[in-house]
Amino acid sequence: MRRIAGLLVAPLLLLSAVACGSDDKASDSASSKNGVPAITAGAKFGEKPTLSKGKGEPPKELKTEVISEGDGAKLKNGDAIQVNYLGQSWDSDKPFDNSFDRKQPFDLTLGAGMVIQGWDKGLVGQKAGSRVQLVIPPELGYGEQGQGDIKPNATLVFVVDILKATQIPSSAKGTEVAQDNIDLPKVGTNDDGKAPKVTIPKSDPPKKLASNYILESDGEVIKESDSVVVNYVGLVWKGAKEFDSTYTQGKTQTFPLAQVTLKGLKDGLIGKKVGSRVLLVIPPDQAFGDQQQQAIPKNSTLVFAVDVLAKM
């Protein structure tokens, strides 16, 4: 079963594509420090940095340099983190992307495969509130393929500000809500971190979006501007065939709701409470319409059981 999460959210840097290059240039004459390109301006946490060009041969192994250490908890796999970053190739004086100019931090779940391996490996163990510099060899970056403005076999240099980190619970928890509509799927109420069972009725699907609590928590209400950390299982109504599951992969997903392209998924989660389990039944006109997507036939009604574990 192929992951379909990439079809739900507009592509982000380090997921599948790289944004256009920045116009900022760093000094080519600045010296390196501790074997990594020096930060020649904007060295403090929160400031947009300027990086010098790398000198000589880059390191062969992943290198993490702590520029300033925060006082937050150490990051571990499974944490939802929010960062600002600037990225540049070792042999370039031009950043290929940065979040500082966009004024939009980047949200991810560490260790979930949402980013290149150099990020997942290099950020584990660092403290929230820290600024770190990563030097990432090609095999932990984009390898022989390259990506956008990044050449094949490029060593990458990132300055990363770890803004915050959240430990993610294993399951939604809350008050069980009666599932008394016989025309809607029934969803399991287990809170052991395992996938809930979803039973789809033999009747025709509803024509309108359904968004119902299965477990209702007392957490904060989700807004469109939030990024949410979720576990989910997704099925096609007809035939009750599962097409995707974070439980199978053993990794949560982080969805910036403003960038979610599946209308029914976004609309169905906005207004719900963090910590809850939600049933979504999404009609074709709010899903993929008349376009087939991987294992999803065209004009399919989709069913999701979503645990909203946290928001960023």
mmCIF file of N, CA and C in Angstrom, residues 137-223:
data_model
loop_
_atom_site.group_PDB
_atom_site.id
_atom_site.type_symbol
_atom_site.label_atom_id
_atom_site.label_comp_id
_atom_site.label_asym_id
_atom_site.label_seq_id
_atom_site.Cartn_x
_atom_site.Cartn_y
_atom_site.Cartn_z
ATOM 1 N N PRO A 137 25.707 14.943 4.368
ATOM 2 C CA PRO A 137 26.287 14.339 3.163
ATOM 3 C C PRO A 137 25.190 13.901 2.193
ATOM 4 N N PRO A 138 25.535 13.705 0.919
ATOM 5 C CA PRO A 138 24.518 13.407 -0.103
ATOM 6 C C PRO A 138 23.632 12.222 0.221
ATOM 7 N N GLU A 139 24.199 11.164 0.805
ATOM 8 C CA GLU A 139 23.390 9.964 1.044
ATOM 9 C C GLU A 139 22.322 10.180 2.114
ATOM 10 N N LEU A 140 22.444 11.237 2.906
ATOM 11 C CA LEU A 140 21.420 11.586 3.881
ATOM 12 C C LEU A 140 20.615 12.806 3.439
ATOM 13 N N GLY A 141 20.886 13.252 2.194
ATOM 14 C CA GLY A 141 20.155 14.375 1.618
ATOM 15 C C GLY A 141 19.356 13.922 0.417
ATOM 16 N N TYR A 142 19.707 14.472 -0.754
ATOM 17 C CA TYR A 142 18.978 14.120 -1.976
ATOM 18 C C TYR A 142 19.780 13.216 -2.901
ATOM 19 N N GLY A 143 20.966 12.773 -2.448
ATOM 20 C CA GLY A 143 21.720 11.743 -3.150
ATOM 21 C C GLY A 143 22.055 12.081 -4.586
ATOM 22 N N GLU A 144 22.028 11.061 -5.415
ATOM 23 C CA GLU A 144 22.421 11.206 -6.822
ATOM 24 C C GLU A 144 21.363 11.921 -7.653
ATOM 25 N N GLN A 145 20.154 12.034 -7.120
ATOM 26 C CA GLN A 145 19.072 12.630 -7.904
ATOM 27 C C GLN A 145 19.067 14.151 -7.825
ATOM 28 N N GLY A 146 19.520 14.712 -6.702
ATOM 29 C CA GLY A 146 19.355 16.142 -6.522
ATOM 30 C C GLY A 146 17.880 16.473 -6.337
ATOM 31 N N GLN A 147 17.572 17.749 -6.278
ATOM 32 C CA GLN A 147 16.182 18.182 -6.101
ATOM 33 C C GLN A 147 16.092 19.674 -6.397
ATOM 34 N N GLY A 148 15.350 20.042 -7.449
ATOM 35 C CA GLY A 148 15.194 21.457 -7.766
ATOM 36 C C GLY A 148 16.534 22.116 -8.029
ATOM 37 N N ASP A 149 16.834 23.170 -7.258
ATOM 38 C CA ASP A 149 18.103 23.889 -7.406
ATOM 39 C C ASP A 149 19.287 23.156 -6.779
ATOM 40 N N ILE A 150 19.027 22.042 -6.109
ATOM 41 C CA ILE A 150 20.102 21.290 -5.454
ATOM 42 C C ILE A 150 20.675 20.280 -6.440
ATOM 43 N N LYS A 151 21.971 20.366 -6.673
ATOM 44 C CA LYS A 151 22.624 19.503 -7.654
ATOM 45 C C LYS A 151 22.751 18.072 -7.120
ATOM 46 N N PRO A 152 22.894 17.096 -8.024
ATOM 47 C CA PRO A 152 23.160 15.723 -7.576
ATOM 48 C C PRO A 152 24.420 15.654 -6.716
ATOM 49 N N ASN A 153 24.386 14.779 -5.719
ATOM 50 C CA ASN A 153 25.520 14.522 -4.829
ATOM 51 C C ASN A 153 25.977 15.770 -4.065
ATOM 52 N N ALA A 154 25.030 16.647 -3.768
ATOM 53 C CA ALA A 154 25.358 17.874 -3.042
ATOM 54 C C ALA A 154 25.394 17.611 -1.536
ATOM 55 N N THR A 155 26.391 18.189 -0.870
ATOM 56 C CA THR A 155 26.404 18.265 0.585
ATOM 57 C C THR A 155 25.615 19.504 0.983
ATOM 58 N N LEU A 156 24.715 19.346 1.919
ATOM 59 C CA LEU A 156 23.814 20.430 2.302
ATOM 60 C C LEU A 156 24.183 20.988 3.666
ATOM 61 N N VAL A 157 23.969 22.286 3.828
ATOM 62 C CA VAL A 157 24.223 22.965 5.095
ATOM 63 C C VAL A 157 22.930 23.669 5.513
ATOM 64 N N PHE A 158 22.487 23.402 6.734
ATOM 65 C CA PHE A 158 21.282 24.034 7.258
ATOM 66 C C PHE A 158 21.589 24.697 8.594
ATOM 67 N N VAL A 159 21.025 25.867 8.799
ATOM 68 C CA VAL A 159 20.928 26.457 10.128
ATOM 69 C C VAL A 159 19.477 26.298 10.553
ATOM 70 N N VAL A 160 19.264 25.670 11.711
ATOM 71 C CA VAL A 160 17.916 25.325 12.168
ATOM 72 C C VAL A 160 17.687 25.890 13.565
ATOM 73 N N ASP A 161 16.637 26.694 13.711
ATOM 74 C CA ASP A 161 16.185 27.148 15.026
ATOM 75 C C ASP A 161 15.029 26.251 15.466
ATOM 76 N N ILE A 162 15.199 25.556 16.584
ATOM 77 C CA ILE A 162 14.157 24.663 17.102
ATOM 78 C C ILE A 162 13.243 25.495 17.994
ATOM 79 N N LEU A 163 12.103 25.900 17.455
ATOM 80 C CA LEU A 163 11.225 26.834 18.154
ATOM 81 C C LEU A 163 10.477 26.175 19.299
ATOM 82 N N LYS A 164 9.937 24.983 19.058
ATOM 83 C CA LYS A 164 9.217 24.283 20.127
ATOM 84 C C LYS A 164 9.084 22.814 19.778
ATOM 85 N N ALA A 165 8.786 22.039 20.782
ATOM 86 C CA ALA A 165 8.627 20.594 20.606
ATOM 87 C C ALA A 165 7.498 20.118 21.512
ATOM 88 N N THR A 166 6.736 19.151 21.012
ATOM 89 C CA THR A 166 5.606 18.614 21.749
ATOM 90 C C THR A 166 5.673 17.095 21.741
ATOM 91 N N GLN A 167 5.552 16.494 22.922
ATOM 92 C CA GLN A 167 5.486 15.038 22.982
ATOM 93 C C GLN A 167 4.093 14.586 22.564
ATOM 94 N N ILE A 168 4.038 13.560 21.740
ATOM 95 C CA ILE A 168 2.792 13.136 21.127
ATOM 96 C C ILE A 168 2.223 11.921 21.852
ATOM 97 N N PRO A 169 0.963 11.977 22.301
ATOM 98 C CA PRO A 169 0.350 10.792 22.904
ATOM 99 C C PRO A 169 0.129 9.709 21.860
ATOM 100 N N SER A 170 -0.088 8.494 22.305
ATOM 101 C CA SER A 170 -0.231 7.376 21.373
ATOM 102 C C SER A 170 -1.637 7.255 20.807
ATOM 103 N N SER A 171 -2.610 7.887 21.451
ATOM 104 C CA SER A 171 -3.999 7.715 21.014
ATOM 105 C C SER A 171 -4.833 8.901 21.447
ATOM 106 N N ALA A 172 -5.943 9.091 20.743
ATOM 107 C CA ALA A 172 -6.976 10.007 21.214
ATOM 108 C C ALA A 172 -7.606 9.438 22.484
ATOM 109 N N LYS A 173 -8.084 10.330 23.345
ATOM 110 C CA LYS A 173 -8.794 9.925 24.557
ATOM 111 C C LYS A 173 -9.911 10.936 24.794
ATOM 112 N N GLY A 174 -11.021 10.447 25.337
ATOM 113 C CA GLY A 174 -12.125 11.349 25.619
ATOM 114 C C GLY A 174 -13.403 10.593 25.863
ATOM 115 N N THR A 175 -14.470 11.347 25.920
ATOM 116 C CA THR A 175 -15.793 10.775 26.171
ATOM 117 C C THR A 175 -16.310 10.101 24.908
ATOM 118 N N GLU A 176 -16.787 8.863 25.054
ATOM 119 C CA GLU A 176 -17.361 8.173 23.912
ATOM 120 C C GLU A 176 -18.675 8.848 23.512
ATOM 121 N N VAL A 177 -18.820 9.095 22.210
ATOM 122 C CA VAL A 177 -20.019 9.729 21.675
ATOM 123 C C VAL A 177 -20.853 8.664 20.971
ATOM 124 N N ALA A 178 -22.140 8.678 21.194
ATOM 125 C CA ALA A 178 -23.031 7.664 20.622
ATOM 126 C C ALA A 178 -22.943 7.674 19.095
ATOM 127 N N GLN A 179 -22.798 6.491 18.525
ATOM 128 C CA GLN A 179 -22.776 6.325 17.073
ATOM 129 C C GLN A 179 -24.101 5.676 16.654
ATOM 130 N N ASP A 180 -25.149 6.495 16.606
ATOM 131 C CA ASP A 180 -26.492 5.959 16.421
ATOM 132 C C ASP A 180 -27.061 6.183 15.027
ATOM 133 N N ASN A 181 -26.259 6.729 14.121
ATOM 134 C CA ASN A 181 -26.709 6.891 12.734
ATOM 135 C C ASN A 181 -26.324 5.629 11.960
ATOM 136 N N ILE A 182 -27.327 4.824 11.613
ATOM 137 C CA ILE A 182 -27.043 3.533 10.959
ATOM 138 C C ILE A 182 -26.498 3.697 9.552
ATOM 139 N N ASP A 183 -26.601 4.902 8.996
ATOM 140 C CA ASP A 183 -26.126 5.144 7.630
ATOM 141 C C ASP A 183 -24.668 5.587 7.580
ATOM 142 N N LEU A 184 -24.031 5.693 8.741
ATOM 143 C CA LEU A 184 -22.624 6.108 8.797
ATOM 144 C C LEU A 184 -21.759 4.960 9.313
ATOM 145 N N PRO A 185 -20.482 4.963 8.967
ATOM 146 C CA PRO A 185 -19.564 3.933 9.476
ATOM 147 C C PRO A 185 -19.476 3.956 10.995
ATOM 148 N N LYS A 186 -19.164 2.802 11.567
ATOM 149 C CA LYS A 186 -18.904 2.687 12.998
ATOM 150 C C LYS A 186 -17.392 2.578 13.207
ATOM 151 N N VAL A 187 -16.898 3.298 14.218
ATOM 152 C CA VAL A 187 -15.463 3.373 14.475
ATOM 153 C C VAL A 187 -15.176 2.892 15.888
ATOM 154 N N GLY A 188 -14.124 2.085 16.037
ATOM 155 C CA GLY A 188 -13.740 1.585 17.343
ATOM 156 C C GLY A 188 -13.330 2.690 18.290
ATOM 157 N N THR A 189 -13.482 2.440 19.592
ATOM 158 C CA THR A 189 -13.171 3.445 20.608
ATOM 159 C C THR A 189 -11.956 3.063 21.452
ATOM 160 N N ASN A 190 -11.170 2.122 20.969
ATOM 161 C CA ASN A 190 -9.957 1.730 21.705
ATOM 162 C C ASN A 190 -8.998 2.907 21.810
ATOM 163 N N ASP A 191 -8.289 2.993 22.930
ATOM 164 C CA ASP A 191 -7.307 4.068 23.116
ATOM 165 C C ASP A 191 -5.934 3.499 23.480
ATOM 166 N N ASP A 192 -5.611 2.354 22.853
ATOM 167 C CA ASP A 192 -4.352 1.662 23.126
ATOM 168 C C ASP A 192 -3.266 1.978 22.107
ATOM 169 N N GLY A 193 -3.513 2.943 21.219
ATOM 170 C CA GLY A 193 -2.528 3.308 20.211
ATOM 171 C C GLY A 193 -2.604 2.486 18.953
ATOM 172 N N LYS A 194 -3.481 1.486 18.931
ATOM 173 C CA LYS A 194 -3.664 0.667 17.737
ATOM 174 C C LYS A 194 -4.769 1.253 16.865
ATOM 175 N N ALA A 195 -4.762 0.872 15.600
ATOM 176 C CA ALA A 195 -5.750 1.407 14.665
ATOM 177 C C ALA A 195 -7.155 1.013 15.087
ATOM 178 N N PRO A 196 -8.086 1.954 15.077
ATOM 179 C CA PRO A 196 -9.473 1.599 15.382
ATOM 180 C C PRO A 196 -10.104 0.849 14.214
ATOM 181 N N LYS A 197 -11.001 -0.056 14.527
ATOM 182 C CA LYS A 197 -11.725 -0.776 13.489
ATOM 183 C C LYS A 197 -12.793 0.133 12.897
ATOM 184 N N VAL A 198 -12.889 0.146 11.562
ATOM 185 C CA VAL A 198 -13.887 0.954 10.869
ATOM 186 C C VAL A 198 -14.797 0.012 10.077
ATOM 187 N N THR A 199 -16.087 0.058 10.362
ATOM 188 C CA THR A 199 -17.071 -0.790 9.685
ATOM 189 C C THR A 199 -17.985 0.088 8.858
ATOM 190 N N ILE A 200 -17.948 -0.101 7.548
ATOM 191 C CA ILE A 200 -18.728 0.734 6.631
ATOM 192 C C ILE A 200 -20.023 -0.001 6.254
ATOM 193 N N PRO A 201 -21.165 0.681 6.352
ATOM 194 C CA PRO A 201 -22.436 0.009 6.022
ATOM 195 C C PRO A 201 -22.548 -0.300 4.529
ATOM 196 N N LYS A 202 -23.476 -1.176 4.190
ATOM 197 C CA LYS A 202 -23.685 -1.578 2.798
ATOM 198 C C LYS A 202 -24.510 -0.556 2.023
ATOM 199 N N SER A 203 -25.093 0.402 2.716
ATOM 200 C CA SER A 203 -25.940 1.402 2.074
ATOM 201 C C SER A 203 -25.109 2.395 1.266
ATOM 202 N N ASP A 204 -25.810 3.235 0.503
ATOM 203 C CA ASP A 204 -25.122 4.266 -0.268
ATOM 204 C C ASP A 204 -24.532 5.309 0.676
ATOM 205 N N PRO A 205 -23.424 5.936 0.282
ATOM 206 C CA PRO A 205 -22.786 6.939 1.145
ATOM 207 C C PRO A 205 -23.586 8.236 1.166
ATOM 208 N N PRO A 206 -23.407 9.051 2.196
ATOM 209 C CA PRO A 206 -24.073 10.358 2.240
ATOM 210 C C PRO A 206 -23.512 11.278 1.156
ATOM 211 N N LYS A 207 -24.335 12.228 0.751
ATOM 212 C CA LYS A 207 -23.935 13.170 -0.299
ATOM 213 C C LYS A 207 -23.180 14.372 0.254
ATOM 214 N N LYS A 208 -23.320 14.598 1.575
ATOM 215 C CA LYS A 208 -22.676 15.734 2.204
ATOM 216 C C LYS A 208 -21.588 15.268 3.165
ATOM 217 N N LEU A 209 -20.660 16.165 3.454
ATOM 218 C CA LEU A 209 -19.582 15.871 4.391
ATOM 219 C C LEU A 209 -20.144 15.530 5.768
ATOM 220 N N ALA A 210 -19.651 14.447 6.345
ATOM 221 C CA ALA A 210 -19.967 14.104 7.726
ATOM 222 C C ALA A 210 -18.693 14.205 8.562
ATOM 223 N N SER A 211 -18.788 14.890 9.691
ATOM 224 C CA SER A 211 -17.656 15.065 10.601
ATOM 225 C C SER A 211 -18.178 14.899 12.023
ATOM 226 N N ASN A 212 -17.964 13.725 12.604
ATOM 227 C CA ASN A 212 -18.548 13.391 13.904
ATOM 228 C C ASN A 212 -17.479 12.937 14.894
ATOM 229 N N TYR A 213 -17.653 13.354 16.144
ATOM 230 C CA TYR A 213 -16.791 12.850 17.207
ATOM 231 C C TYR A 213 -17.074 11.367 17.456
ATOM 232 N N ILE A 214 -16.002 10.616 17.663
ATOM 233 C CA ILE A 214 -16.093 9.250 18.187
ATOM 234 C C ILE A 214 -15.663 9.266 19.651
ATOM 235 N N LEU A 215 -14.524 9.899 19.906
ATOM 236 C CA LEU A 215 -14.066 10.219 21.263
ATOM 237 C C LEU A 215 -13.905 11.732 21.327
ATOM 238 N N GLU A 216 -14.607 12.376 22.235
ATOM 239 C CA GLU A 216 -14.533 13.847 22.325
ATOM 240 C C GLU A 216 -13.686 14.252 23.515
ATOM 241 N N SER A 217 -12.575 14.906 23.233
ATOM 242 C CA SER A 217 -11.677 15.386 24.277
ATOM 243 C C SER A 217 -12.100 16.793 24.703
ATOM 244 N N ASP A 218 -11.403 17.325 25.695
ATOM 245 C CA ASP A 218 -11.661 18.694 26.132
ATOM 246 C C ASP A 218 -10.511 19.618 25.733
ATOM 247 N N GLY A 219 -9.785 19.238 24.668
ATOM 248 C CA GLY A 219 -8.648 20.023 24.213
ATOM 249 C C GLY A 219 -9.054 21.288 23.486
ATOM 250 N N GLU A 220 -8.036 22.001 23.007
ATOM 251 C CA GLU A 220 -8.274 23.254 22.297
ATOM 252 C C GLU A 220 -8.973 23.005 20.960
ATOM 253 N N VAL A 221 -9.745 23.996 20.539
ATOM 254 C CA VAL A 221 -10.439 23.920 19.253
ATOM 255 C C VAL A 221 -9.454 24.200 18.121
ATOM 256 N N ILE A 222 -9.525 23.408 17.075
ATOM 257 C CA ILE A 222 -8.596 23.510 15.947
ATOM 258 C C ILE A 222 -9.026 24.641 15.021
ATOM 259 N N LYS A 223 -8.039 25.448 14.622
ATOM 260 C CA LYS A 223 -8.263 26.544 13.682
ATOM 261 C C LYS A 223 -7.549 26.234 12.371
#
